[in-house]
Amino acid sequence: PAHRRVDQVKMSKPDHIADTKAYVESIFGADTGEAHVRFLERIQNPALREMIHRYHTLEANTSELSLHENYLIGMCVLCAQRDYQTASLFAKTLLHLGMRKEKLLEACARLAMWVGGLPAVDASFTIQKAIREYEREGLGSLGVWFPPEPGK
């Protein structure tokens, strides 16, 4: 009948988990994709978890925006929203991709035009800390995104 529930209808859809694995490994290297999927599995709501996997599918398309542009936009928006934890992870990703730290700091300074001076200073302090952590620990500073397999 026409009123069947959606879960009773077999639908064709992309494999967003495979997309996440491939996307993350294209940035961070072998085995990071599986680890990042484990991180996302901690999201208990399946619709929210799938949404994040779909974001990775979107981000993997670099036909109009490069990875650098995507993460710089993301870092700035997250800073403007005062989501400094995720902004820090994006800053570390940009450093991993080879972006100069001066560019990250310049982006934070320019936030002042839209969010005001004091919030831009808070963002700058956060990103400066992220830079120090990445310079000290490298990819290890992004460890929250790549939990080890259980029992390891």
PDB file of C-alpha atoms in Angstrom:
ATOM      1  CA  PRO A   1       0.000   0.000   0.000  1.00  0.00           C
ATOM      2  CA  ALA A   2       0.965   3.636  -0.489  1.00  0.00           C
ATOM      3  CA  HIS A   3       1.127   4.232   3.243  1.00  0.00           C
ATOM      4  CA  ARG A   4       4.014   1.790   3.873  1.00  0.00           C
ATOM      5  CA  ARG A   5       6.651   3.059   6.227  1.00  0.00           C
ATOM      6  CA  VAL A   6       9.893   4.269   4.642  1.00  0.00           C
ATOM      7  CA  ASP A   7      11.930   1.557   6.394  1.00  0.00           C
ATOM      8  CA  GLN A   8       9.827  -1.073   4.605  1.00  0.00           C
ATOM      9  CA  VAL A   9      10.783   0.267   1.198  1.00  0.00           C
ATOM     10  CA  LYS A  10      14.218  -0.710  -0.100  1.00  0.00           C
ATOM     11  CA  MET A  11      15.801   2.515  -1.285  1.00  0.00           C
ATOM     12  CA  SER A  12      18.980   3.043  -3.244  1.00  0.00           C
ATOM     13  CA  LYS A  13      21.393   5.361  -1.468  1.00  0.00           C
ATOM     14  CA  PRO A  14      25.086   6.097  -1.559  1.00  0.00           C
ATOM     15  CA  ASP A  15      27.384   4.396   0.924  1.00  0.00           C
ATOM     16  CA  HIS A  16      28.202   7.402   3.084  1.00  0.00           C
ATOM     17  CA  ILE A  17      30.259   5.330   5.513  1.00  0.00           C
ATOM     18  CA  ALA A  18      32.559   4.255   2.684  1.00  0.00           C
ATOM     19  CA  ASP A  19      32.679   7.902   1.574  1.00  0.00           C
ATOM     20  CA  THR A  20      33.709   8.961   5.091  1.00  0.00           C
ATOM     21  CA  LYS A  21      36.477   6.361   5.205  1.00  0.00           C
ATOM     22  CA  ALA A  22      37.842   7.363   1.803  1.00  0.00           C
ATOM     23  CA  TYR A  23      37.577  11.095   2.500  1.00  0.00           C
ATOM     24  CA  VAL A  24      39.311  10.925   5.877  1.00  0.00           C
ATOM     25  CA  GLU A  25      42.054   8.650   4.561  1.00  0.00           C
ATOM     26  CA  SER A  26      42.675  11.033   1.658  1.00  0.00           C
ATOM     27  CA  ILE A  27      43.546  13.688   4.249  1.00  0.00           C
ATOM     28  CA  PHE A  28      45.088  11.806   7.169  1.00  0.00           C
ATOM     29  CA  GLY A  29      46.329   8.518   5.708  1.00  0.00           C
ATOM     30  CA  ALA A  30      45.667   4.804   5.929  1.00  0.00           C
ATOM     31  CA  ASP A  31      43.454   3.418   8.693  1.00  0.00           C
ATOM     32  CA  THR A  32      42.270   6.864   9.861  1.00  0.00           C
ATOM     33  CA  GLY A  33      38.974   6.429   7.996  1.00  0.00           C
ATOM     34  CA  GLU A  34      37.973   3.353   9.996  1.00  0.00           C
ATOM     35  CA  ALA A  35      39.037   5.063  13.226  1.00  0.00           C
ATOM     36  CA  HIS A  36      36.972   8.150  12.374  1.00  0.00           C
ATOM     37  CA  VAL A  37      33.939   5.961  11.678  1.00  0.00           C
ATOM     38  CA  ARG A  38      34.429   4.536  15.201  1.00  0.00           C
ATOM     39  CA  PHE A  39      34.446   8.112  16.524  1.00  0.00           C
ATOM     40  CA  LEU A  40      31.197   8.870  14.708  1.00  0.00           C
ATOM     41  CA  GLU A  41      29.619   5.667  16.018  1.00  0.00           C
ATOM     42  CA  ARG A  42      29.587   7.372  19.426  1.00  0.00           C
ATOM     43  CA  ILE A  43      26.780   9.591  18.087  1.00  0.00           C
ATOM     44  CA  GLN A  44      23.802   7.700  19.446  1.00  0.00           C
ATOM     45  CA  ASN A  45      21.148   9.227  17.196  1.00  0.00           C
ATOM     46  CA  PRO A  46      21.368   7.394  13.841  1.00  0.00           C
ATOM     47  CA  ALA A  47      19.927  10.310  11.824  1.00  0.00           C
ATOM     48  CA  LEU A  48      22.511  12.730  13.239  1.00  0.00           C
ATOM     49  CA  ARG A  49      25.314  10.215  12.670  1.00  0.00           C
ATOM     50  CA  GLU A  50      24.212   9.740   9.047  1.00  0.00           C
ATOM     51  CA  MET A  51      24.043  13.518   8.599  1.00  0.00           C
ATOM     52  CA  ILE A  52      27.705  13.828   9.550  1.00  0.00           C
ATOM     53  CA  HIS A  53      28.641  11.002   7.150  1.00  0.00           C
ATOM     54  CA  ARG A  54      26.726  12.869   4.429  1.00  0.00           C
ATOM     55  CA  TYR A  55      28.738  16.008   5.212  1.00  0.00           C
ATOM     56  CA  HIS A  56      31.894  14.041   4.437  1.00  0.00           C
ATOM     57  CA  THR A  57      30.396  13.029   1.078  1.00  0.00           C
ATOM     58  CA  LEU A  58      29.725  16.713   0.386  1.00  0.00           C
ATOM     59  CA  GLU A  59      33.193  17.827   1.529  1.00  0.00           C
ATOM     60  CA  ALA A  60      34.883  15.216  -0.658  1.00  0.00           C
ATOM     61  CA  ASN A  61      33.592  17.043  -3.735  1.00  0.00           C
ATOM     62  CA  THR A  62      36.328  19.611  -4.355  1.00  0.00           C
ATOM     63  CA  SER A  63      35.110  20.726  -7.782  1.00  0.00           C
ATOM     64  CA  GLU A  64      34.267  24.227  -6.492  1.00  0.00           C
ATOM     65  CA  LEU A  65      35.868  24.466  -3.025  1.00  0.00           C
ATOM     66  CA  SER A  66      39.243  22.982  -2.140  1.00  0.00           C
ATOM     67  CA  LEU A  67      39.845  21.129   1.108  1.00  0.00           C
ATOM     68  CA  HIS A  68      41.779  24.180   2.310  1.00  0.00           C
ATOM     69  CA  GLU A  69      38.887  26.522   1.531  1.00  0.00           C
ATOM     70  CA  ASN A  70      36.340  24.170   3.081  1.00  0.00           C
ATOM     71  CA  TYR A  71      38.221  23.840   6.368  1.00  0.00           C
ATOM     72  CA  LEU A  72      39.118  27.547   6.544  1.00  0.00           C
ATOM     73  CA  ILE A  73      35.460  28.510   6.054  1.00  0.00           C
ATOM     74  CA  GLY A  74      34.508  25.920   8.636  1.00  0.00           C
ATOM     75  CA  MET A  75      37.100  27.134  11.137  1.00  0.00           C
ATOM     76  CA  CYS A  76      35.914  30.728  10.777  1.00  0.00           C
ATOM     77  CA  VAL A  77      32.216  29.893  11.093  1.00  0.00           C
ATOM     78  CA  LEU A  78      32.876  27.678  14.106  1.00  0.00           C
ATOM     79  CA  CYS A  79      34.933  30.441  15.734  1.00  0.00           C
ATOM     80  CA  ALA A  80      32.155  32.947  15.047  1.00  0.00           C
ATOM     81  CA  GLN A  81      29.718  30.553  16.720  1.00  0.00           C
ATOM     82  CA  ARG A  82      32.193  30.112  19.583  1.00  0.00           C
ATOM     83  CA  ASP A  83      32.513  26.379  18.956  1.00  0.00           C
ATOM     84  CA  TYR A  84      36.201  26.527  19.715  1.00  0.00           C
ATOM     85  CA  GLN A  85      36.761  22.787  20.237  1.00  0.00           C
ATOM     86  CA  THR A  86      35.767  21.849  16.690  1.00  0.00           C
ATOM     87  CA  ALA A  87      37.368  25.023  15.292  1.00  0.00           C
ATOM     88  CA  SER A  88      40.648  23.881  16.862  1.00  0.00           C
ATOM     89  CA  LEU A  89      40.365  20.496  15.159  1.00  0.00           C
ATOM     90  CA  PHE A  90      39.712  22.224  11.838  1.00  0.00           C
ATOM     91  CA  ALA A  91      42.764  24.472  12.383  1.00  0.00           C
ATOM     92  CA  LYS A  92      44.914  21.405  13.068  1.00  0.00           C
ATOM     93  CA  THR A  93      43.537  19.787   9.910  1.00  0.00           C
ATOM     94  CA  LEU A  94      44.555  22.859   7.926  1.00  0.00           C
ATOM     95  CA  LEU A  95      48.059  22.711   9.394  1.00  0.00           C
ATOM     96  CA  HIS A  96      48.187  19.015   8.492  1.00  0.00           C
ATOM     97  CA  LEU A  97      47.190  19.965   4.928  1.00  0.00           C
ATOM     98  CA  GLY A  98      50.124  22.383   4.826  1.00  0.00           C
ATOM     99  CA  MET A  99      48.418  25.717   5.423  1.00  0.00           C
ATOM    100  CA  ARG A 100      50.679  28.298   7.046  1.00  0.00           C
ATOM    101  CA  LYS A 101      49.752  29.202  10.615  1.00  0.00           C
ATOM    102  CA  GLU A 102      49.906  32.890   9.691  1.00  0.00           C
ATOM    103  CA  LYS A 103      46.915  32.408   7.399  1.00  0.00           C
ATOM    104  CA  LEU A 104      44.881  30.879  10.251  1.00  0.00           C
ATOM    105  CA  LEU A 105      45.763  33.779  12.535  1.00  0.00           C
ATOM    106  CA  GLU A 106      44.907  36.320   9.839  1.00  0.00           C
ATOM    107  CA  ALA A 107      41.500  34.698   9.372  1.00  0.00           C
ATOM    108  CA  CYS A 108      40.894  34.972  13.129  1.00  0.00           C
ATOM    109  CA  ALA A 109      41.875  38.643  13.105  1.00  0.00           C
ATOM    110  CA  ARG A 110      39.460  39.356  10.261  1.00  0.00           C
ATOM    111  CA  LEU A 111      36.635  37.791  12.239  1.00  0.00           C
ATOM    112  CA  ALA A 112      36.622  41.032  14.220  1.00  0.00           C
ATOM    113  CA  MET A 113      34.849  42.730  11.304  1.00  0.00           C
ATOM    114  CA  TRP A 114      31.837  40.443  11.785  1.00  0.00           C
ATOM    115  CA  VAL A 115      31.834  39.260  15.386  1.00  0.00           C
ATOM    116  CA  GLY A 116      33.655  42.066  17.210  1.00  0.00           C
ATOM    117  CA  GLY A 117      37.099  42.456  18.668  1.00  0.00           C
ATOM    118  CA  LEU A 118      36.794  40.513  21.899  1.00  0.00           C
ATOM    119  CA  PRO A 119      35.264  37.381  20.331  1.00  0.00           C
ATOM    120  CA  ALA A 120      37.975  37.546  17.637  1.00  0.00           C
ATOM    121  CA  VAL A 121      40.623  37.664  20.376  1.00  0.00           C
ATOM    122  CA  ASP A 122      39.067  34.608  22.031  1.00  0.00           C
ATOM    123  CA  ALA A 123      39.154  32.838  18.669  1.00  0.00           C
ATOM    124  CA  SER A 124      42.777  33.869  18.116  1.00  0.00           C
ATOM    125  CA  PHE A 125      43.834  32.520  21.512  1.00  0.00           C
ATOM    126  CA  THR A 126      42.054  29.243  20.763  1.00  0.00           C
ATOM    127  CA  ILE A 127      43.671  28.858  17.355  1.00  0.00           C
ATOM    128  CA  GLN A 128      47.101  29.846  18.725  1.00  0.00           C
ATOM    129  CA  LYS A 129      46.734  27.036  21.276  1.00  0.00           C
ATOM    130  CA  ALA A 130      45.685  24.613  18.517  1.00  0.00           C
ATOM    131  CA  ILE A 131      48.779  25.608  16.503  1.00  0.00           C
ATOM    132  CA  ARG A 132      51.048  24.949  19.499  1.00  0.00           C
ATOM    133  CA  GLU A 133      49.410  21.556  20.083  1.00  0.00           C
ATOM    134  CA  TYR A 134      49.776  20.574  16.423  1.00  0.00           C
ATOM    135  CA  GLU A 135      53.396  21.747  16.320  1.00  0.00           C
ATOM    136  CA  ARG A 136      54.121  19.685  19.451  1.00  0.00           C
ATOM    137  CA  GLU A 137      52.038  16.535  18.730  1.00  0.00           C
ATOM    138  CA  GLY A 138      51.348  16.524  14.983  1.00  0.00           C
ATOM    139  CA  LEU A 139      48.537  14.195  13.932  1.00  0.00           C
ATOM    140  CA  GLY A 140      48.344  12.981  17.541  1.00  0.00           C
ATOM    141  CA  SER A 141      46.746  16.306  18.460  1.00  0.00           C
ATOM    142  CA  LEU A 142      43.707  15.181  16.432  1.00  0.00           C
ATOM    143  CA  GLY A 143      43.462  11.915  18.357  1.00  0.00           C
ATOM    144  CA  VAL A 144      39.880  12.504  19.494  1.00  0.00           C
ATOM    145  CA  TRP A 145      38.803  11.983  15.873  1.00  0.00           C
ATOM    146  CA  PHE A 146      40.685   8.663  15.642  1.00  0.00           C
ATOM    147  CA  PRO A 147      39.936   6.452  18.647  1.00  0.00           C
ATOM    148  CA  PRO A 148      41.786   3.133  18.806  1.00  0.00           C
ATOM    149  CA  GLU A 149      39.958  -0.123  18.248  1.00  0.00           C
ATOM    150  CA  PRO A 150      38.383  -1.449  21.428  1.00  0.00           C
ATOM    151  CA  GLY A 151      40.872  -3.573  23.343  1.00  0.00           C
ATOM    152  CA  LYS A 152      43.927  -1.861  21.836  1.00  0.00           C
TER     153      LYS A 152
END
